[in-house]
Short mmCIF file of C-alpha atoms and ligand atoms in Angstrom, two decimals:
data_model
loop_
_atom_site.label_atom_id
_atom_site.label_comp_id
_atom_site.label_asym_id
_atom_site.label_seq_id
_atom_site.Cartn_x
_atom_site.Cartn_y
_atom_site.Cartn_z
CA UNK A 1333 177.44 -116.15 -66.80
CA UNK A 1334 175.85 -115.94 -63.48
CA UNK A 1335 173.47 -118.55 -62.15
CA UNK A 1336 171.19 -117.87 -59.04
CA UNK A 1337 168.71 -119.75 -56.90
CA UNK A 1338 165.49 -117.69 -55.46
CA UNK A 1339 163.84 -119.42 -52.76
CA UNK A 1340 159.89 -117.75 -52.32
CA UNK A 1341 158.23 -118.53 -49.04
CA UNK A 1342 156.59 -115.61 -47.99
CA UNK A 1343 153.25 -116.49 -48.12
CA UNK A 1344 151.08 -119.02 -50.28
CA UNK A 1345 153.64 -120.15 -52.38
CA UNK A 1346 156.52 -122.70 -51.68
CA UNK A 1347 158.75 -121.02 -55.06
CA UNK A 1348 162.04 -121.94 -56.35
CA UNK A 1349 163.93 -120.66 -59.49
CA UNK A 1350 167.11 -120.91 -61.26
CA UNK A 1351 167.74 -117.35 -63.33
CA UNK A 1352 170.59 -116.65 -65.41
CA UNK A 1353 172.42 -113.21 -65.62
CA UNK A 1354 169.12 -111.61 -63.59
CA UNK A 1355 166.91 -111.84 -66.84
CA UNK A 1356 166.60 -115.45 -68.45
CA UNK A 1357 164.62 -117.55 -66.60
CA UNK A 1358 166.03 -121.39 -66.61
CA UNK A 1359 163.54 -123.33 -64.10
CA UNK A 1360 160.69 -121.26 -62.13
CA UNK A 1361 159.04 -123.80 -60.29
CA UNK A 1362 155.55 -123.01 -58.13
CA UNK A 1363 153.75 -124.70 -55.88
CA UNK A 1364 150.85 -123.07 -55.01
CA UNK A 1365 148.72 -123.26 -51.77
CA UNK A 1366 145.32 -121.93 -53.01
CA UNK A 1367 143.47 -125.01 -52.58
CA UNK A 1368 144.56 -125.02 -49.34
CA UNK A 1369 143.36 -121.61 -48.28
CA UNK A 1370 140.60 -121.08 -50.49
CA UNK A 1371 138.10 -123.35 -47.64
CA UNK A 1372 139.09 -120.75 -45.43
CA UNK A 1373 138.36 -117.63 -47.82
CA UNK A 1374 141.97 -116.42 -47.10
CA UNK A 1375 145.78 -117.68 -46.11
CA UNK A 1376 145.99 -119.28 -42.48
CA UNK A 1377 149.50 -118.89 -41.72
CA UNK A 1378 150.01 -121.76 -39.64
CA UNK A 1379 148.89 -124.02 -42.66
CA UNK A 1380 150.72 -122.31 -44.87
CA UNK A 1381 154.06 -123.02 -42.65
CA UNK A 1382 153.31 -126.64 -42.75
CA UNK A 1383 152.48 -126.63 -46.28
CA UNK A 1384 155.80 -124.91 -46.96
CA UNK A 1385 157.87 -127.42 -44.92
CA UNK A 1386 156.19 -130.53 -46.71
CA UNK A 1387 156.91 -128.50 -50.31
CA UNK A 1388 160.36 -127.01 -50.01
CA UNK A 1389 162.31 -130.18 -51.06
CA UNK A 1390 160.67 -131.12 -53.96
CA UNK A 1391 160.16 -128.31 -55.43
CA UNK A 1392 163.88 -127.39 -54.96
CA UNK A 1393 164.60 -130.72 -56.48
CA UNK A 1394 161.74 -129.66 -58.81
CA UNK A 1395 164.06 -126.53 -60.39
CA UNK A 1396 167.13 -128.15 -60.34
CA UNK A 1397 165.88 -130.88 -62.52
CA UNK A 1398 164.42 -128.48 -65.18
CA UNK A 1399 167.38 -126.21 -65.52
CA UNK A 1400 169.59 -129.32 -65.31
CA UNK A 1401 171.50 -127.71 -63.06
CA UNK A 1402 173.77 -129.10 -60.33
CA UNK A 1403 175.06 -127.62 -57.60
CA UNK A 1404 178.35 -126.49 -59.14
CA UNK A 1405 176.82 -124.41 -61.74
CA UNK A 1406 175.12 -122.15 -58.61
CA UNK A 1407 176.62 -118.68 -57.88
CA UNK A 1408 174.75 -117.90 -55.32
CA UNK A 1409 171.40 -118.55 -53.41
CA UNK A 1410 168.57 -115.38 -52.86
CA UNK A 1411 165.61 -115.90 -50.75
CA UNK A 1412 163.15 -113.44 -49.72
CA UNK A 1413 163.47 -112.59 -46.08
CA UNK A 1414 160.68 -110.41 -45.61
CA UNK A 1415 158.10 -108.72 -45.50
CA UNK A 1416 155.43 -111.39 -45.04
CA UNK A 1417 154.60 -114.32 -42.71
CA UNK A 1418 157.27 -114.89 -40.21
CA UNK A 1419 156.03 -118.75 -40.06
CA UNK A 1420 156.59 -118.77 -43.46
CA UNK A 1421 159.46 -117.11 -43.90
CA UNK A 1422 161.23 -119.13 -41.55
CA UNK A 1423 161.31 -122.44 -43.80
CA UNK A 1424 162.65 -120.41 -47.00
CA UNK A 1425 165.20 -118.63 -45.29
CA UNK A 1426 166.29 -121.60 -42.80
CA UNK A 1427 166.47 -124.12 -46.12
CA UNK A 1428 168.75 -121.21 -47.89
CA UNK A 1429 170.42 -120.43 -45.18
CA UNK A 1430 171.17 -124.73 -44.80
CA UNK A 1431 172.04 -124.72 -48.57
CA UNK A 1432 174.31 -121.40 -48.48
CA UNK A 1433 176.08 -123.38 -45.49
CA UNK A 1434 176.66 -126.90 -46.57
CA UNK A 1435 177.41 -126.35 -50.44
CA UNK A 1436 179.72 -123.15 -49.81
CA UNK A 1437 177.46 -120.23 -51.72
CA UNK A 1438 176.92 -116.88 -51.19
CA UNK A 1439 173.62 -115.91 -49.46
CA UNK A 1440 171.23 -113.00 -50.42
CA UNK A 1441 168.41 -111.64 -48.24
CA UNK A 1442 165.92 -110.13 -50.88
CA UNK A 1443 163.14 -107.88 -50.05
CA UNK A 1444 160.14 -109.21 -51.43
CA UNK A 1445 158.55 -105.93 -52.61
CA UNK A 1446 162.04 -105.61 -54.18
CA UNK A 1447 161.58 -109.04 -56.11
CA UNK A 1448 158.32 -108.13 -57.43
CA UNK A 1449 159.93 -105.11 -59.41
CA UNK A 1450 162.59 -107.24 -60.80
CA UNK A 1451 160.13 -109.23 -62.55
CA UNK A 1452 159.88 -106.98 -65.17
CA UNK A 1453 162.83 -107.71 -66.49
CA UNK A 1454 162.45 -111.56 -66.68
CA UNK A 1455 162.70 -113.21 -70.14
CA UNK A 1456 163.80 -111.00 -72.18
CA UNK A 1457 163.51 -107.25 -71.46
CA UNK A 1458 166.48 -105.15 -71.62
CA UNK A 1459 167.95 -104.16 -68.06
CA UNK A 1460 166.54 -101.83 -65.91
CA UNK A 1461 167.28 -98.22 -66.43
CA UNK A 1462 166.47 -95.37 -63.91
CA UNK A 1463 165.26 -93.12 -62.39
CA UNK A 1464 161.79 -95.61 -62.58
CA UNK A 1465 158.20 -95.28 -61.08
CA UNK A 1466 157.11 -98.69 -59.14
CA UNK A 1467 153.83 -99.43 -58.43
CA UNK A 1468 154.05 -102.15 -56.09
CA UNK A 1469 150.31 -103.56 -55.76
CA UNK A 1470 149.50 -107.17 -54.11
CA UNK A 1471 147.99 -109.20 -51.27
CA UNK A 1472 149.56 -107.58 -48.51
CA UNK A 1473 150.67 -104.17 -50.09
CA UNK A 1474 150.20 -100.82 -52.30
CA UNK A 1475 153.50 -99.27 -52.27
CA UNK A 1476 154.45 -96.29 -54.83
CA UNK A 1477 158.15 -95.79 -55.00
CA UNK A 1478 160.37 -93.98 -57.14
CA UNK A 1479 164.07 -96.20 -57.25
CA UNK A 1480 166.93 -93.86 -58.57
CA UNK A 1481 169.40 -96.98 -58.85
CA UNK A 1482 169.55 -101.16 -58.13
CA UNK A 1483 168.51 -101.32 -54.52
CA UNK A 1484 167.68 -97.72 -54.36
CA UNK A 1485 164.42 -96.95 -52.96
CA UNK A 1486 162.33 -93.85 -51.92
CA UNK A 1487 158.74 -94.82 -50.74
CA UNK A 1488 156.26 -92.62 -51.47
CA UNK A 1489 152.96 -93.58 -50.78
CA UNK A 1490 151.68 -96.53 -49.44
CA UNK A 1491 147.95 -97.95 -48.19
CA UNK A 1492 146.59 -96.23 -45.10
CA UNK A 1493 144.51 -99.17 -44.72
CA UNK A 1494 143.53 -102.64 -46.90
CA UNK A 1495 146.53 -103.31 -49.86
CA UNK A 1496 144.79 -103.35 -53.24
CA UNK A 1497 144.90 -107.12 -53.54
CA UNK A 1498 143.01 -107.13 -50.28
CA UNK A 1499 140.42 -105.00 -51.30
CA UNK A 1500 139.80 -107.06 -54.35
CA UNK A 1501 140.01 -110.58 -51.84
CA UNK A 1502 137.24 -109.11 -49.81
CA UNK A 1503 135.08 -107.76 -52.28
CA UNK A 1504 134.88 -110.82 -54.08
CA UNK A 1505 134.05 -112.76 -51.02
CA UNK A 1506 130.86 -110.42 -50.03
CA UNK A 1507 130.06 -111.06 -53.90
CA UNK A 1508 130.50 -114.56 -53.54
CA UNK A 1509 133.39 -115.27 -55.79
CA UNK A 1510 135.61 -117.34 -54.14
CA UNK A 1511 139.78 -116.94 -53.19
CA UNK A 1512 141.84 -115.36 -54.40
CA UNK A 1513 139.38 -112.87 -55.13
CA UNK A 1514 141.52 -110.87 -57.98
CA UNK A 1515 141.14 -112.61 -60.74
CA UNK A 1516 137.45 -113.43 -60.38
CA UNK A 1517 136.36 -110.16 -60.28
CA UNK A 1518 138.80 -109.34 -63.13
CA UNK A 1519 136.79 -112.28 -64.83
CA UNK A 1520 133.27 -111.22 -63.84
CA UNK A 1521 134.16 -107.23 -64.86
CA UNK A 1522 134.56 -108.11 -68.41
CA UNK A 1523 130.93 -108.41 -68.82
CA UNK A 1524 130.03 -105.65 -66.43
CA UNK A 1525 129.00 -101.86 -66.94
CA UNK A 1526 132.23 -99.76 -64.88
CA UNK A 1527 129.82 -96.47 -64.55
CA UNK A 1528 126.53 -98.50 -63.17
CA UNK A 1529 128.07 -97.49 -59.87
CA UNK A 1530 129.86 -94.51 -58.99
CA UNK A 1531 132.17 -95.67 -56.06
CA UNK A 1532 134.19 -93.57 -54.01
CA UNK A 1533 137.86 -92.69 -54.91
CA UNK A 1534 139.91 -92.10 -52.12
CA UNK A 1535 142.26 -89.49 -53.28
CA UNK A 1536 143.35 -88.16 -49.68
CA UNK A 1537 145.06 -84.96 -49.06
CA UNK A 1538 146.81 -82.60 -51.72
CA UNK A 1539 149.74 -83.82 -52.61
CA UNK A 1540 149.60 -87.21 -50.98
CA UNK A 1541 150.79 -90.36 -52.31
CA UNK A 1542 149.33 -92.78 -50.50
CA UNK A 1543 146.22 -95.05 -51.06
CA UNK A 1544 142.90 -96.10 -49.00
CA UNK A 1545 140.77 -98.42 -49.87
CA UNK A 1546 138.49 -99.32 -46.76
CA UNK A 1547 135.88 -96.42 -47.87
CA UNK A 1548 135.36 -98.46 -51.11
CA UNK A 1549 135.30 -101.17 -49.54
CA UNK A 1550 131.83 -100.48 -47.40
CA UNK A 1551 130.56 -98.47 -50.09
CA UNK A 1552 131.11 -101.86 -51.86
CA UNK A 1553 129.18 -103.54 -49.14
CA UNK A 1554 126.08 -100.94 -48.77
CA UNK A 1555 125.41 -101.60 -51.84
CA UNK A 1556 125.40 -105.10 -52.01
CA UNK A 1557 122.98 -104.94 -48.50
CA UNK A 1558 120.99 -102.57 -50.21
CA UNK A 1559 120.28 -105.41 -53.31
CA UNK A 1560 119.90 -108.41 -50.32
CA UNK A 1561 117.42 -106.25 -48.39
CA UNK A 1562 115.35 -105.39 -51.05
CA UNK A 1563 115.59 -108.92 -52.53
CA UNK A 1564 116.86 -108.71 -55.68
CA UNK A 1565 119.58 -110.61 -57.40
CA UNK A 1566 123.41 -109.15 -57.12
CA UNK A 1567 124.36 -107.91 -60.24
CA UNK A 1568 128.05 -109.06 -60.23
CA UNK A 1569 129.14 -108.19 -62.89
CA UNK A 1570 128.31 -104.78 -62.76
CA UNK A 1571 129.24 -104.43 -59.12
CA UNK A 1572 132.65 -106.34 -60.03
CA UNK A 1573 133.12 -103.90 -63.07
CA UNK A 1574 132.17 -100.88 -61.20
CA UNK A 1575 134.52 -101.30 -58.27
CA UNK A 1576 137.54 -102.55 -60.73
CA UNK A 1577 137.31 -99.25 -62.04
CA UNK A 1578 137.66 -97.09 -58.71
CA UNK A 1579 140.38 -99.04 -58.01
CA UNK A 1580 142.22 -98.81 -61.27
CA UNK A 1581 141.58 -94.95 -61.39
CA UNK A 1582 143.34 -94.32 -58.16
CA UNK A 1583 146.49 -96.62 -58.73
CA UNK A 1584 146.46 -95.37 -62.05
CA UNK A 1585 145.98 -92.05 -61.72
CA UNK A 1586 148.70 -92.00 -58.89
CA UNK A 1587 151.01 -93.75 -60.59
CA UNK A 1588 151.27 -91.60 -63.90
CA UNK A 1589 150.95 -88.41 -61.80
CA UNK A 1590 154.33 -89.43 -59.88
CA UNK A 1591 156.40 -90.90 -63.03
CA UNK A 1592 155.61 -87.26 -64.44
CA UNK A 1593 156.56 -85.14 -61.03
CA UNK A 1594 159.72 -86.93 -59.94
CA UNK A 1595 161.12 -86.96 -64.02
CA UNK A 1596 160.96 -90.99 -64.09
CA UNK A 1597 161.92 -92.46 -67.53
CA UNK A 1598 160.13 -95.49 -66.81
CA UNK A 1599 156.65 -96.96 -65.19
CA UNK A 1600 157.21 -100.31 -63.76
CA UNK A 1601 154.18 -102.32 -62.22
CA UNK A 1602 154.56 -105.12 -60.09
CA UNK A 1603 152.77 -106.97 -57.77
CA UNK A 1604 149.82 -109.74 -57.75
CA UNK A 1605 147.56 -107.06 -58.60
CA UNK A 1606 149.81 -105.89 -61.61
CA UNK A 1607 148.07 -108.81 -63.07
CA UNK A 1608 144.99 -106.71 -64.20
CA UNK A 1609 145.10 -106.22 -67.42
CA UNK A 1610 142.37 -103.01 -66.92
CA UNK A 1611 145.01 -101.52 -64.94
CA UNK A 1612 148.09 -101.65 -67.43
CA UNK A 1613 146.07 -100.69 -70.37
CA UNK A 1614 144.55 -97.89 -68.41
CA UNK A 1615 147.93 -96.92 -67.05
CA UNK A 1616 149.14 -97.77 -70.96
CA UNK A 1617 146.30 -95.07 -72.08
CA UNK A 1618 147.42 -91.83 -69.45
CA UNK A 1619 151.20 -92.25 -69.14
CA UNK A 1620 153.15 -90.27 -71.24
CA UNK A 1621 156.22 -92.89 -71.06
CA UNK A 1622 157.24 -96.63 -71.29
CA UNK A 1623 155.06 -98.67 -69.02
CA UNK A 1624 156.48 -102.42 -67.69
CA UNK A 1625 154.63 -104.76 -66.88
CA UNK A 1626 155.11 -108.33 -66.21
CA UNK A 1627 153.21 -111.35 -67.68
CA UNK A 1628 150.18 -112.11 -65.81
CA UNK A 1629 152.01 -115.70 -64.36
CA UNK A 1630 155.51 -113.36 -63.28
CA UNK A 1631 153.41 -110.85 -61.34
CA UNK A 1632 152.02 -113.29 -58.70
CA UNK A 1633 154.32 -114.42 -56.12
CA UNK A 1634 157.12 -116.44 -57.75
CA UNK A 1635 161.04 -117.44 -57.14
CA UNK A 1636 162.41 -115.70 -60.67
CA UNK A 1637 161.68 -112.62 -59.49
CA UNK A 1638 163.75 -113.29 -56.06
CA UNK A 1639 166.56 -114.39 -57.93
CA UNK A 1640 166.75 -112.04 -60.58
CA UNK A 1641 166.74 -109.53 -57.78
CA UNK A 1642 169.59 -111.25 -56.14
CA UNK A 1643 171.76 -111.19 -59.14
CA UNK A 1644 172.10 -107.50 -59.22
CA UNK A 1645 172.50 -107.42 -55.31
CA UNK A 1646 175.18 -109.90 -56.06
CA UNK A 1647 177.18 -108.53 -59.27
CA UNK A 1648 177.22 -104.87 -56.39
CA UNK A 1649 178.87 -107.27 -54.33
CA UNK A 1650 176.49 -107.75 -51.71
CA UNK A 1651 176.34 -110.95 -49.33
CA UNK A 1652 174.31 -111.37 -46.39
CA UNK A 1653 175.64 -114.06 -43.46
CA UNK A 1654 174.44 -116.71 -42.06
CA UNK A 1655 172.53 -114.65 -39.38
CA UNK A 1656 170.21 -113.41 -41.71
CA UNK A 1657 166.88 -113.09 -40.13
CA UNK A 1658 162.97 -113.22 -41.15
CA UNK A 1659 161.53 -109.48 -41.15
CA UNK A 1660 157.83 -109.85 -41.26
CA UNK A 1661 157.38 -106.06 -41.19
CA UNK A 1662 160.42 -105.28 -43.92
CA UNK A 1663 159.53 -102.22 -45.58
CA UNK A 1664 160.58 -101.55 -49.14
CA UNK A 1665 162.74 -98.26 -48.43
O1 LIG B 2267 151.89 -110.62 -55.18
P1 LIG B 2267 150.91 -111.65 -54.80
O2 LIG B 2267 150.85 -112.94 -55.55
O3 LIG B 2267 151.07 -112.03 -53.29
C1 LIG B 2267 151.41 -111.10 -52.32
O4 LIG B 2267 152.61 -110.74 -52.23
O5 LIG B 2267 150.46 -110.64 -51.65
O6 LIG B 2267 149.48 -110.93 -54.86
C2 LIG B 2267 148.31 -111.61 -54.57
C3 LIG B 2267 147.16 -110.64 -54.72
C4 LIG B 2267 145.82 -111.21 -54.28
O7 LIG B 2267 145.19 -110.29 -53.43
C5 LIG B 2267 145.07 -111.37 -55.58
O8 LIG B 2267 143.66 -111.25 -55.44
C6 LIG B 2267 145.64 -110.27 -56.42
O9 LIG B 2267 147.01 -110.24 -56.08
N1 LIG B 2267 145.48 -110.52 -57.85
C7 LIG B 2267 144.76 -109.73 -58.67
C8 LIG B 2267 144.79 -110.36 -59.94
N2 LIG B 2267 145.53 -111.50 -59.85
C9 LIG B 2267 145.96 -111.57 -58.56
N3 LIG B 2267 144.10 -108.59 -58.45
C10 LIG B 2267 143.45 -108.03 -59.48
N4 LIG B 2267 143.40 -108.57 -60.71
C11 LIG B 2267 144.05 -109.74 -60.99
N5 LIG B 2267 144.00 -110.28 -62.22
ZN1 LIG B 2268 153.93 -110.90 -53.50
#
């Protein structure tokens, strides 16, 4: 049996977990920022730092406490090192890096893109087999990538512009929603019409992978300037529903089109954005092969997901030293 600690500081969250054997989750503790940022309409790094430092300890404390653990029944200790906030990834790694150091454990640099992935596999699932399809969609990214093995990556497509969860954020602000924007417009499109607008899909070049969402973005916004100057009320819901639907079509669309050109046996979504239920059952409804999804709370930024990444890094025998860095700009592959 193999016991790791994932330390999650990358952006909003101060996250700390205890996973068994990569797939049974024993503490997953979470303390989340959003209150923080949501005055602001966004994350201000230099709060979330601070808000990091003063929540590291206890929340570490926090996990240890609900798995009963001590430090003696630790095998190691994974915490994601990029990409993200360097501010903020500076407290997670420095505390794991501290830890690794004082109580004599192997240290794991994770990838947080790489976490994400790995939380399909929490609580129960069977173990990842490959070649899979990841679609990687959250605050800060929108990366497709096919992985042929544990740690294996080939990106290929990413966002030419705003990540999914972005686009959602900002829509929802110039609908007046509130942060973080995803859910909410999740929440208003339920009793909105999809096809009252037709927004633009952005499906690039022939043969490309990647994603844009900026176009829909200000199509989003001409619209919603069209209802102000003309006085009429905003139909959220509709507006919420419609542009829910572009986005799901592309990611979608994408997604299924790759698992079926690069042979993958699997479709694994991941990501704050993964959250959606529109987009797994409409992924659910055009793939022609298992689909993975994680539950709603696993699919926002969390510590499992670090740490059951780590195992598998660790059981290849991997160990990063102590002069592991932050990488702000770490790419998945
Ligand atoms: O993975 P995550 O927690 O943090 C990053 O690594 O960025 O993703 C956060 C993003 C936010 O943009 C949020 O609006 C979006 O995920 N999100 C959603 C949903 N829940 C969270 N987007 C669409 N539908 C949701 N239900
Ligand atoms: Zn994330």
């Amino acid at each position: 049996m193999t016991r790791i600690l994932g330390i999650e500081t990358s952006c909003d969250e101060t996250a700390v977990a205890i996973v068994r054997d990569g797939v049974s989750i024993e503490s997953n503790v979470i303390a989340s920022q959003t209150d923080l940022h949501a005055r602001y309409g966004g994350v201000v790094p230099e709060q979330a730092s601070r808000a990091h430092l003063r929540a590291i300890v206890p929340t570490l404390e926090e996990a240890l406490e609900r798995a009963r653990a001590d430090w003696d029944d630790l095998d190691a200790i994974a915490v994601t090192h990029g990409p993200g906030l360097a501010g903020a990834l500076l407290v997670g790694v420095n505390v794991a890096k501290g830890l690794a150091f004082a109580r004599r454990k192997p240290l794991l640099g994770i990838n947080h893109l790489e976490g994400h992935v790995y939380a399909n596999w929490l609580d129960g699932s069977p173990e990842p087999t490959f070649p899979l399809i990841g679609l990687i969609v959250s605050g800060g990214h929108s990366d497709l990538v096919l992985a042929d093995a544990h740690g294996q990556y080939r990106r290929l497509g990413r966002t030419r512009d705003d990540a999914a969860g972005e686009a959602f954020d900002k829509v929802a602000r110039m609908l007046g929603l509130g942060f973080p924007g995803g859910p909410l417009i999740e929440g208003e499109a339920l009793s909105g019409d999809p096809d009252r607008f037709r927004f633009p899909r952005a499906w690039l070049e022939d043969g490309s992978w990647d994603f844009s969402f900026s176009g829909l973005k200000t199509a989003v916004l001409h619209q919603v300037r069209a209802f102000e100057e003309a006085g009429d009320a905003l139909p959220v819901a509709d507006l919420a529903a419609s542009f829910q639907a572009a986005v799901v079509d592309v990611l979608a669309t994408k997604a299924t089109r790759a698992a079926v050109v690069f042979g993958a046996s699997r479709l694994a979504l991941a990501g704050g954005v993964a959250a959606n239920r529109s987009l797994l059952t409409t992924v659910q409804e055009r793939a022609q092969l298992e689909v993975l999804c994680p539950p709603p709370r696993l699919c926002t930024d969390n510590a499992a997901m670090i740490a059951a990444a780590g195992f598998f890094r660790y059981a290849a025998g991997e160990r990063s030293d102590l002069a592991l860095d932050v990488e702000p700009g770490l790419p998945i592959a």
